PDB file of C-alpha atoms in Angstrom:
ATOM      1  CA  UNK D  17       4.983 -37.839   3.517  1.00 86.00           C
ATOM      2  CA  UNK D  18       5.484 -35.541   6.513  1.00 92.00           C
ATOM      3  CA  UNK D  19       8.701 -36.126   8.417  1.00 96.00           C
ATOM      4  CA  UNK D  20       8.736 -36.716  12.148  1.00 96.00           C
ATOM      5  CA  UNK D  21      10.355 -35.186  15.214  1.00 97.00           C
ATOM      6  CA  UNK D  22      13.378 -37.479  14.938  1.00 97.00           C
ATOM      7  CA  UNK D  23      14.039 -36.456  11.328  1.00 97.00           C
ATOM      8  CA  UNK D  24      13.712 -32.764  12.217  1.00 98.00           C
ATOM      9  CA  UNK D  25      16.277 -33.143  15.009  1.00 97.00           C
ATOM     10  CA  UNK D  26      18.602 -34.760  12.482  1.00 97.00           C
ATOM     11  CA  UNK D  27      18.148 -31.799  10.111  1.00 97.00           C
ATOM     12  CA  UNK D  28      19.181 -29.432  12.909  1.00 97.00           C
ATOM     13  CA  UNK D  29      22.328 -31.472  13.546  1.00 97.00           C
ATOM     14  CA  UNK D  30      23.187 -31.627   9.827  1.00 97.00           C
ATOM     15  CA  UNK D  31      22.489 -27.890   9.258  1.00 96.00           C
ATOM     16  CA  UNK D  32      19.581 -28.460   6.912  1.00 97.00           C
ATOM     17  CA  UNK D  33      18.014 -26.108   9.473  1.00 98.00           C
ATOM     18  CA  UNK D  34      20.757 -23.610  10.312  1.00 97.00           C
ATOM     19  CA  UNK D  35      20.528 -21.704  13.618  1.00 96.00           C
ATOM     20  CA  UNK D  36      17.915 -24.271  14.649  1.00 97.00           C
ATOM     21  CA  UNK D  37      16.921 -24.957  18.238  1.00 96.00           C
ATOM     22  CA  UNK D  38      16.076 -28.509  19.235  1.00 97.00           C
ATOM     23  CA  UNK D  39      13.433 -27.324  21.696  1.00 97.00           C
ATOM     24  CA  UNK D  40      11.522 -25.851  18.715  1.00 97.00           C
ATOM     25  CA  UNK D  41      11.082 -29.270  17.102  1.00 97.00           C
ATOM     26  CA  UNK D  42       7.553 -30.643  17.396  1.00 96.00           C
ATOM     27  CA  UNK D  43       5.954 -33.969  16.431  1.00 97.00           C
ATOM     28  CA  UNK D  44       5.866 -33.123  12.693  1.00 97.00           C
ATOM     29  CA  UNK D  45       6.979 -29.470  12.518  1.00 97.00           C
ATOM     30  CA  UNK D  46       9.623 -26.965  13.548  1.00 98.00           C
ATOM     31  CA  UNK D  47       8.580 -23.662  15.198  1.00 98.00           C
ATOM     32  CA  UNK D  48      10.337 -20.759  13.491  1.00 98.00           C
ATOM     33  CA  UNK D  49      11.881 -17.948  15.525  1.00 97.00           C
ATOM     34  CA  UNK D  50      10.831 -14.489  14.322  1.00 96.00           C
ATOM     35  CA  UNK D  51      13.731 -12.248  13.291  1.00 96.00           C
ATOM     36  CA  UNK D  52      12.409  -9.098  11.560  1.00 95.00           C
ATOM     37  CA  UNK D  53       9.303  -7.507  10.025  1.00 96.00           C
ATOM     38  CA  UNK D  54       9.237  -5.729   6.646  1.00 94.00           C
ATOM     39  CA  UNK D  55       6.142  -3.563   6.331  1.00 89.00           C
ATOM     40  CA  UNK D  56       7.196  -1.424   3.338  1.00 82.00           C
ATOM     41  CA  UNK D  57      10.198  -0.572   1.165  1.00 75.00           C
ATOM     42  CA  UNK D  58      11.558   1.859   3.771  1.00 72.00           C
ATOM     43  CA  UNK D  59      12.032  -1.028   6.229  1.00 68.00           C
ATOM     44  CA  UNK D  60      13.560  -3.507   3.752  1.00 75.00           C
ATOM     45  CA  UNK D  61      17.190  -2.754   4.605  1.00 73.00           C
ATOM     46  CA  UNK D  62      17.140  -3.314   8.370  1.00 80.00           C
ATOM     47  CA  UNK D  63      13.651  -4.539   9.165  1.00 87.00           C
ATOM     48  CA  UNK D  64      11.613  -3.881  12.298  1.00 92.00           C
ATOM     49  CA  UNK D  65      11.637  -5.719  15.616  1.00 93.00           C
ATOM     50  CA  UNK D  66       7.925  -5.042  16.153  1.00 94.00           C
ATOM     51  CA  UNK D  67       4.939  -3.754  14.216  1.00 94.00           C
ATOM     52  CA  UNK D  68       1.208  -3.216  14.592  1.00 96.00           C
ATOM     53  CA  UNK D  69      -1.105  -4.675  11.969  1.00 96.00           C
ATOM     54  CA  UNK D  70      -4.436  -2.917  11.678  1.00 96.00           C
ATOM     55  CA  UNK D  71      -7.299  -4.888  10.086  1.00 95.00           C
ATOM     56  CA  UNK D  72      -6.315  -5.685   6.498  1.00 95.00           C
ATOM     57  CA  UNK D  73      -2.614  -4.811   6.964  1.00 95.00           C
ATOM     58  CA  UNK D  74       0.185  -7.181   5.916  1.00 94.00           C
ATOM     59  CA  UNK D  75       3.861  -7.553   6.677  1.00 95.00           C
ATOM     60  CA  UNK D  76       6.662  -9.812   5.497  1.00 95.00           C
ATOM     61  CA  UNK D  77       8.448 -11.726   8.231  1.00 96.00           C
ATOM     62  CA  UNK D  78      11.923 -13.250   8.290  1.00 96.00           C
ATOM     63  CA  UNK D  79      13.048 -16.087  10.534  1.00 96.00           C
ATOM     64  CA  UNK D  80      16.254 -16.479  12.481  1.00 97.00           C
ATOM     65  CA  UNK D  81      16.597 -19.939  10.946  1.00 98.00           C
ATOM     66  CA  UNK D  82      17.961 -20.581   7.465  1.00 97.00           C
ATOM     67  CA  UNK D  83      17.280 -23.680   5.388  1.00 97.00           C
ATOM     68  CA  UNK D  84      19.677 -25.617   3.192  1.00 97.00           C
ATOM     69  CA  UNK D  85      17.474 -28.192   1.493  1.00 97.00           C
ATOM     70  CA  UNK D  86      19.005 -31.282  -0.138  1.00 97.00           C
ATOM     71  CA  UNK D  87      17.735 -32.429  -3.522  1.00 97.00           C
ATOM     72  CA  UNK D  88      15.266 -34.914  -2.024  1.00 96.00           C
ATOM     73  CA  UNK D  89      13.576 -32.576   0.477  1.00 97.00           C
ATOM     74  CA  UNK D  90      10.966 -29.784   0.272  1.00 98.00           C
ATOM     75  CA  UNK D  91       9.354 -27.783   3.061  1.00 97.00           C
ATOM     76  CA  UNK D  92       6.253 -25.701   3.680  1.00 98.00           C
ATOM     77  CA  UNK D  93       5.608 -22.759   5.992  1.00 98.00           C
ATOM     78  CA  UNK D  94       2.365 -23.007   7.962  1.00 98.00           C
ATOM     79  CA  UNK D  95       0.776 -20.698  10.511  1.00 98.00           C
ATOM     80  CA  UNK D  96       0.690 -21.756  14.142  1.00 97.00           C
ATOM     81  CA  UNK D  97      -2.761 -22.687  15.412  1.00 96.00           C
ATOM     82  CA  UNK D  98      -2.718 -20.002  18.109  1.00 96.00           C
ATOM     83  CA  UNK D  99      -1.919 -17.283  15.566  1.00 97.00           C
ATOM     84  CA  UNK D 100      -4.638 -18.515  13.229  1.00 97.00           C
ATOM     85  CA  UNK D 101      -7.167 -18.145  16.036  1.00 96.00           C
ATOM     86  CA  UNK D 102      -5.792 -14.699  16.811  1.00 96.00           C
ATOM     87  CA  UNK D 103      -6.809 -13.535  13.344  1.00 97.00           C
ATOM     88  CA  UNK D 104      -3.648 -13.850  11.254  1.00 97.00           C
ATOM     89  CA  UNK D 105      -3.460 -15.371   7.784  1.00 98.00           C
ATOM     90  CA  UNK D 106      -0.141 -16.636   6.420  1.00 98.00           C
ATOM     91  CA  UNK D 107       1.043 -16.799   2.814  1.00 97.00           C
ATOM     92  CA  UNK D 108       4.317 -18.459   1.884  1.00 96.00           C
ATOM     93  CA  UNK D 109       5.946 -20.299  -1.018  1.00 94.00           C
ATOM     94  CA  UNK D 110       6.739 -23.972  -1.202  1.00 96.00           C
ATOM     95  CA  UNK D 111      10.494 -24.162  -0.638  1.00 97.00           C
ATOM     96  CA  UNK D 112      11.937 -26.419  -3.344  1.00 97.00           C
ATOM     97  CA  UNK D 113      14.737 -28.979  -3.057  1.00 97.00           C
ATOM     98  CA  UNK D 114      18.123 -27.292  -3.371  1.00 96.00           C
ATOM     99  CA  UNK D 115      16.885 -23.964  -1.985  1.00 96.00           C
ATOM    100  CA  UNK D 116      19.279 -22.166   0.366  1.00 96.00           C
ATOM    101  CA  UNK D 117      17.695 -19.174   2.067  1.00 95.00           C
ATOM    102  CA  UNK D 118      16.421 -17.569   5.192  1.00 95.00           C
ATOM    103  CA  UNK D 119      12.718 -18.381   5.601  1.00 96.00           C
ATOM    104  CA  UNK D 120      10.305 -15.590   4.640  1.00 96.00           C
ATOM    105  CA  UNK D 121       6.537 -15.404   4.749  1.00 96.00           C
ATOM    106  CA  UNK D 122       3.769 -12.828   4.802  1.00 96.00           C
ATOM    107  CA  UNK D 123       1.089 -12.451   7.448  1.00 97.00           C
ATOM    108  CA  UNK D 124      -2.137 -10.474   7.108  1.00 97.00           C
ATOM    109  CA  UNK D 125      -4.484  -9.331   9.841  1.00 97.00           C
ATOM    110  CA  UNK D 126      -7.931 -10.636   8.855  1.00 97.00           C
ATOM    111  CA  UNK D 127      -9.494  -9.865  12.235  1.00 96.00           C
ATOM    112  CA  UNK D 128     -11.398  -6.742  13.254  1.00 95.00           C
ATOM    113  CA  UNK D 129      -8.783  -5.754  15.848  1.00 95.00           C
ATOM    114  CA  UNK D 130      -5.241  -4.392  15.682  1.00 96.00           C
ATOM    115  CA  UNK D 131      -2.583  -7.056  16.317  1.00 97.00           C
ATOM    116  CA  UNK D 132       0.859  -6.237  17.728  1.00 96.00           C
ATOM    117  CA  UNK D 133       3.706  -8.464  16.519  1.00 96.00           C
ATOM    118  CA  UNK D 134       7.232  -8.676  17.911  1.00 96.00           C
ATOM    119  CA  UNK D 135      10.244 -10.955  17.718  1.00 95.00           C
ATOM    120  CA  UNK D 136       9.689 -12.567  21.113  1.00 94.00           C
ATOM    121  CA  UNK D 137       6.809 -14.735  19.884  1.00 93.00           C
ATOM    122  CA  UNK D 138       6.676 -17.159  16.989  1.00 95.00           C
ATOM    123  CA  UNK D 139       4.165 -17.052  14.160  1.00 97.00           C
ATOM    124  CA  UNK D 140       4.952 -19.907  11.784  1.00 98.00           C
ATOM    125  CA  UNK D 141       6.233 -23.459  11.603  1.00 98.00           C
ATOM    126  CA  UNK D 142       8.035 -25.584   9.022  1.00 98.00           C
ATOM    127  CA  UNK D 143       6.979 -29.019   7.849  1.00 98.00           C
ATOM    128  CA  UNK D 144       9.218 -31.230   5.710  1.00 98.00           C
ATOM    129  CA  UNK D 145       8.333 -33.622   2.903  1.00 97.00           C
ATOM    130  CA  UNK D 146      10.721 -36.077   1.285  1.00 96.00           C
ATOM    131  CA  UNK D 147      10.564 -36.659  -2.486  1.00 96.00           C
ATOM    132  CA  UNK D 148      10.209 -40.167  -3.876  1.00 95.00           C
ATOM    133  CA  UNK D 149      13.646 -39.623  -5.440  1.00 96.00           C
ATOM    134  CA  UNK D 150      16.151 -36.739  -5.608  1.00 96.00           C
ATOM    135  CA  UNK D 151      15.277 -34.107  -8.201  1.00 96.00           C
ATOM    136  CA  UNK D 152      17.680 -33.461 -11.076  1.00 95.00           C
ATOM    137  CA  UNK D 153      16.619 -29.778 -11.230  1.00 94.00           C
ATOM    138  CA  UNK D 154      17.254 -28.227  -7.796  1.00 94.00           C
ATOM    139  CA  UNK D 155      16.116 -24.653  -7.186  1.00 93.00           C
ATOM    140  CA  UNK D 156      18.344 -21.960  -8.700  1.00 89.00           C
ATOM    141  CA  UNK D 157      15.872 -19.081  -8.900  1.00 85.00           C
ATOM    142  CA  UNK D 158      15.928 -15.379  -8.042  1.00 84.00           C
ATOM    143  CA  UNK D 159      15.475 -15.929  -4.328  1.00 87.00           C
ATOM    144  CA  UNK D 160      18.274 -18.440  -3.854  1.00 84.00           C
ATOM    145  CA  UNK D 161      20.787 -17.428  -1.155  1.00 85.00           C
ATOM    146  CA  UNK D 162      18.378 -14.751   0.094  1.00 90.00           C
ATOM    147  CA  UNK D 163      19.756 -14.182   3.556  1.00 85.00           C
ATOM    148  CA  UNK D 164      18.727 -10.502   3.545  1.00 87.00           C
ATOM    149  CA  UNK D 165      15.242  -9.529   2.402  1.00 88.00           C
ATOM    150  CA  UNK D 166      15.153  -8.592  -1.315  1.00 81.00           C
ATOM    151  CA  UNK D 167      11.527  -7.572  -1.664  1.00 78.00           C
ATOM    152  CA  UNK D 168      10.477  -8.454  -5.215  1.00 62.00           C
ATOM    153  CA  UNK D 169      14.073  -9.095  -6.255  1.00 56.00           C
ATOM    154  CA  UNK D 170      14.548  -9.514 -10.005  1.00 54.00           C
ATOM    155  CA  UNK D 171      10.770  -9.566 -10.470  1.00 54.00           C
ATOM    156  CA  UNK D 172      10.589  -5.808  -9.843  1.00 57.00           C
ATOM    157  CA  UNK D 173      10.994  -5.084 -13.558  1.00 55.00           C
ATOM    158  CA  UNK D 174       8.365  -7.694 -14.445  1.00 54.00           C
ATOM    159  CA  UNK D 175       5.666  -6.735 -11.930  1.00 57.00           C
ATOM    160  CA  UNK D 176       6.656  -3.147 -11.160  1.00 56.00           C
ATOM    161  CA  UNK D 177       4.462  -1.746 -13.939  1.00 62.00           C
ATOM    162  CA  UNK D 178       1.464  -3.632 -12.553  1.00 60.00           C
ATOM    163  CA  UNK D 179       1.981  -1.942  -9.193  1.00 57.00           C
ATOM    164  CA  UNK D 180       2.193   1.463 -10.865  1.00 61.00           C
ATOM    165  CA  UNK D 181      -1.025   0.747 -12.770  1.00 62.00           C
ATOM    166  CA  UNK D 182      -2.761  -0.002  -9.482  1.00 57.00           C
ATOM    167  CA  UNK D 183      -1.434   3.241  -8.021  1.00 59.00           C
ATOM    168  CA  UNK D 184      -2.779   5.131 -11.049  1.00 62.00           C
ATOM    169  CA  UNK D 185      -6.158   3.421 -10.667  1.00 62.00           C
ATOM    170  CA  UNK D 186      -6.254   4.454  -7.024  1.00 61.00           C
ATOM    171  CA  UNK D 187      -5.541   8.064  -8.039  1.00 64.00           C
ATOM    172  CA  UNK D 188      -8.293   7.902 -10.654  1.00 65.00           C
ATOM    173  CA  UNK D 189     -10.787   6.596  -8.101  1.00 66.00           C
ATOM    174  CA  UNK D 190      -9.787   9.344  -5.685  1.00 67.00           C
ATOM    175  CA  UNK D 191     -10.353  11.913  -8.451  1.00 62.00           C
ATOM    176  CA  UNK D 192     -13.782  10.459  -9.233  1.00 65.00           C
ATOM    177  CA  UNK D 193     -14.749  10.651  -5.557  1.00 65.00           C
ATOM    178  CA  UNK D 194     -13.724  14.298  -5.391  1.00 63.00           C
ATOM    179  CA  UNK D 195     -15.713  15.110  -8.537  1.00 65.00           C
ATOM    180  CA  UNK D 196     -18.784  13.393  -7.096  1.00 69.00           C
ATOM    181  CA  UNK D 197     -18.486  15.349  -3.851  1.00 63.00           C
ATOM    182  CA  UNK D 198     -17.944  18.554  -5.791  1.00 60.00           C
ATOM    183  CA  UNK D 199     -20.981  17.970  -7.999  1.00 65.00           C
ATOM    184  CA  UNK D 200     -23.189  17.127  -5.012  1.00 65.00           C
ATOM    185  CA  UNK D 201     -22.112  20.241  -3.137  1.00 64.00           C
ATOM    186  CA  UNK D 202     -22.621  22.391  -6.241  1.00 63.00           C
ATOM    187  CA  UNK D 203     -26.138  20.998  -6.732  1.00 65.00           C
ATOM    188  CA  UNK D 204     -26.906  21.701  -3.090  1.00 65.00           C
ATOM    189  CA  UNK D 205     -25.738  25.286  -3.560  1.00 63.00           C
ATOM    190  CA  UNK D 206     -27.941  25.641  -6.667  1.00 64.00           C
ATOM    191  CA  UNK D 207     -31.017  24.276  -4.869  1.00 59.00           C
ATOM    192  CA  UNK D 208     -30.359  26.554  -1.912  1.00 63.00           C
ATOM    193  CA  UNK D 209     -30.049  29.522  -4.270  1.00 60.00           C
ATOM    194  CA  UNK D 210     -33.323  28.666  -6.023  1.00 60.00           C
ATOM    195  CA  UNK D 211     -35.265  28.339  -2.785  1.00 56.00           C
ATOM    196  CA  UNK D 212     -33.707  31.527  -1.435  1.00 62.00           C
ATOM    197  CA  UNK D 213     -34.672  33.456  -4.582  1.00 56.00           C
ATOM    198  CA  UNK D 214     -38.236  32.131  -4.450  1.00 55.00           C
ATOM    199  CA  UNK D 215     -38.525  33.135  -0.814  1.00 61.00           C
ATOM    200  CA  UNK D 216     -37.098  36.608  -1.440  1.00 59.00           C
ATOM    201  CA  UNK D 217     -39.392  37.232  -4.414  1.00 59.00           C
ATOM    202  CA  UNK D 218     -42.498  36.086  -2.511  1.00 55.00           C
ATOM    203  CA  UNK D 219     -41.662  38.376   0.394  1.00 59.00           C
ATOM    204  CA  UNK D 220     -40.908  41.268  -1.973  1.00 59.00           C
ATOM    205  CA  UNK D 221     -44.115  41.151  -4.014  1.00 55.00           C
ATOM    206  CA  UNK D 222     -45.448  44.146  -2.101  1.00 56.00           C
ATOM    207  CA  UNK D 223     -42.205  46.083  -2.410  1.00 54.00           C
ATOM    208  CA  UNK D 224     -42.440  49.420  -4.163  1.00 49.00           C
ATOM    209  CA  UNK D 225     -39.041  49.227  -5.850  1.00 66.00           C
ATOM    210  CA  UNK D 226     -38.447  46.621  -8.569  1.00 70.00           C
ATOM    211  CA  UNK D 227     -34.791  47.611  -8.706  1.00 73.00           C
ATOM    212  CA  UNK D 228     -34.388  46.617  -5.049  1.00 71.00           C
ATOM    213  CA  UNK D 229     -35.754  43.136  -5.755  1.00 72.00           C
ATOM    214  CA  UNK D 230     -33.444  42.742  -8.763  1.00 76.00           C
ATOM    215  CA  UNK D 231     -30.448  43.920  -6.722  1.00 76.00           C
ATOM    216  CA  UNK D 232     -31.160  41.460  -3.911  1.00 73.00           C
ATOM    217  CA  UNK D 233     -31.652  38.611  -6.393  1.00 74.00           C
ATOM    218  CA  UNK D 234     -28.380  39.370  -8.172  1.00 77.00           C
ATOM    219  CA  UNK D 235     -26.506  39.590  -4.869  1.00 76.00           C
ATOM    220  CA  UNK D 236     -27.995  36.253  -3.787  1.00 76.00           C
ATOM    221  CA  UNK D 237     -27.052  34.546  -7.061  1.00 78.00           C
ATOM    222  CA  UNK D 238     -23.562  36.026  -6.834  1.00 76.00           C
ATOM    223  CA  UNK D 239     -23.128  34.766  -3.267  1.00 76.00           C
ATOM    224  CA  UNK D 240     -24.139  31.221  -4.162  1.00 74.00           C
ATOM    225  CA  UNK D 241     -21.917  31.286  -7.264  1.00 76.00           C
ATOM    226  CA  UNK D 242     -19.016  32.346  -5.058  1.00 75.00           C
ATOM    227  CA  UNK D 243     -19.867  29.492  -2.671  1.00 74.00           C
ATOM    228  CA  UNK D 244     -19.855  27.005  -5.570  1.00 74.00           C
ATOM    229  CA  UNK D 245     -16.401  28.241  -6.599  1.00 74.00           C
ATOM    230  CA  UNK D 246     -15.073  27.874  -3.061  1.00 72.00           C
ATOM    231  CA  UNK D 247     -16.471  24.323  -2.865  1.00 70.00           C
ATOM    232  CA  UNK D 248     -14.694  23.425  -6.113  1.00 70.00           C
ATOM    233  CA  UNK D 249     -11.366  24.815  -4.886  1.00 68.00           C
ATOM    234  CA  UNK D 250     -10.346  21.828  -2.664  1.00 67.00           C
ATOM    235  CA  UNK D 251     -12.454  19.162  -4.380  1.00 64.00           C
ATOM    236  CA  UNK D 252     -11.579  19.870  -8.014  1.00 65.00           C
ATOM    237  CA  UNK D 253      -8.176  21.602  -7.892  1.00 65.00           C
ATOM    238  CA  UNK D 254      -7.125  20.590 -11.429  1.00 66.00           C
ATOM    239  CA  UNK D 255     -10.365  21.620 -13.162  1.00 67.00           C
ATOM    240  CA  UNK D 256      -9.900  25.305 -13.788  1.00 66.00           C
ATOM    241  CA  UNK D 257     -13.345  25.892 -15.299  1.00 63.00           C
ATOM    242  CA  UNK D 258     -14.990  24.535 -12.129  1.00 64.00           C
ATOM    243  CA  UNK D 259     -13.582  27.498 -10.205  1.00 63.00           C
ATOM    244  CA  UNK D 260     -13.442  30.211 -12.872  1.00 76.00           C
ATOM    245  CA  UNK D 261     -17.052  29.930 -14.131  1.00 79.00           C
ATOM    246  CA  UNK D 262     -18.745  30.325 -10.701  1.00 78.00           C
ATOM    247  CA  UNK D 263     -16.425  33.179  -9.766  1.00 74.00           C
ATOM    248  CA  UNK D 264     -17.055  34.908 -13.078  1.00 83.00           C
ATOM    249  CA  UNK D 265     -20.811  34.632 -12.508  1.00 82.00           C
ATOM    250  CA  UNK D 266     -20.373  36.003  -8.983  1.00 79.00           C
ATOM    251  CA  UNK D 267     -18.358  38.999 -10.217  1.00 85.00           C
ATOM    252  CA  UNK D 268     -20.911  39.804 -12.929  1.00 84.00           C
ATOM    253  CA  UNK D 269     -23.841  39.532 -10.501  1.00 79.00           C
ATOM    254  CA  UNK D 270     -22.131  41.708  -7.889  1.00 78.00           C
ATOM    255  CA  UNK D 271     -21.156  44.276 -10.504  1.00 84.00           C
ATOM    256  CA  UNK D 272     -24.683  44.530 -11.968  1.00 81.00           C
ATOM    257  CA  UNK D 273     -26.236  44.616  -8.484  1.00 78.00           C
ATOM    258  CA  UNK D 274     -23.890  47.427  -7.450  1.00 80.00           C
ATOM    259  CA  UNK D 275     -24.639  49.344 -10.664  1.00 78.00           C
ATOM    260  CA  UNK D 276     -28.419  49.106 -10.106  1.00 78.00           C
ATOM    261  CA  UNK D 277     -28.139  50.002  -6.422  1.00 72.00           C
ATOM    262  CA  UNK D 278     -25.988  53.071  -7.090  1.00 73.00           C
ATOM    263  CA  UNK D 279     -27.891  54.256 -10.130  1.00 69.00           C
TER     264      UNK D 279
END
């Protein structure tokens, strides 16, 4: 059962909602006042007073208000209708009976536009639900008495490895993309070399000197091999053979071409 405006005013007076403002109490909800934003670990200590969420970006948000829930009361954090229409999505836990904490939630920009957030405008609201009877197991978890943002808290050791695995997967995908680009560029260089050689040989059919044709062909192959090595340099920096083999071919072709030309 959702509790009404009168009950919410009583919770402000009795410090169930600490730092609460009576003008923020609505018919069945309380409008939270935004305190800080926590976009990444570098901002966890002090937080930010404003931030810009690009499409797909998320940030944790803390409220000025703190809650001190009795054993017969739970509360939920919901997004304000205006913010929902703006393109924000809100994720938050169910706050259990017995929980003492500042209110935290996460918002994500699911729109196609950048959204600027600051502490002058609210984002979320609290609703309260009374239990049919007081619970005999009030909340005593990791995030009890969280008046400063803890991030993952004690769950860092439990879920930290999962985050590292995702980072490794992202690195692997990036490596695959670079290899694909490198292979495509190398194939393009090979095709260009083939067509260039065909064109040179067709134009040189009437040439009197076979050695000249061979020299030009070797120089062309060497140039495209050098190009393939240069392409591999930024795209495949850890694959030594991808750079050494083309350069070795280029050196051999240039050396043989020079030998024939100077003979």
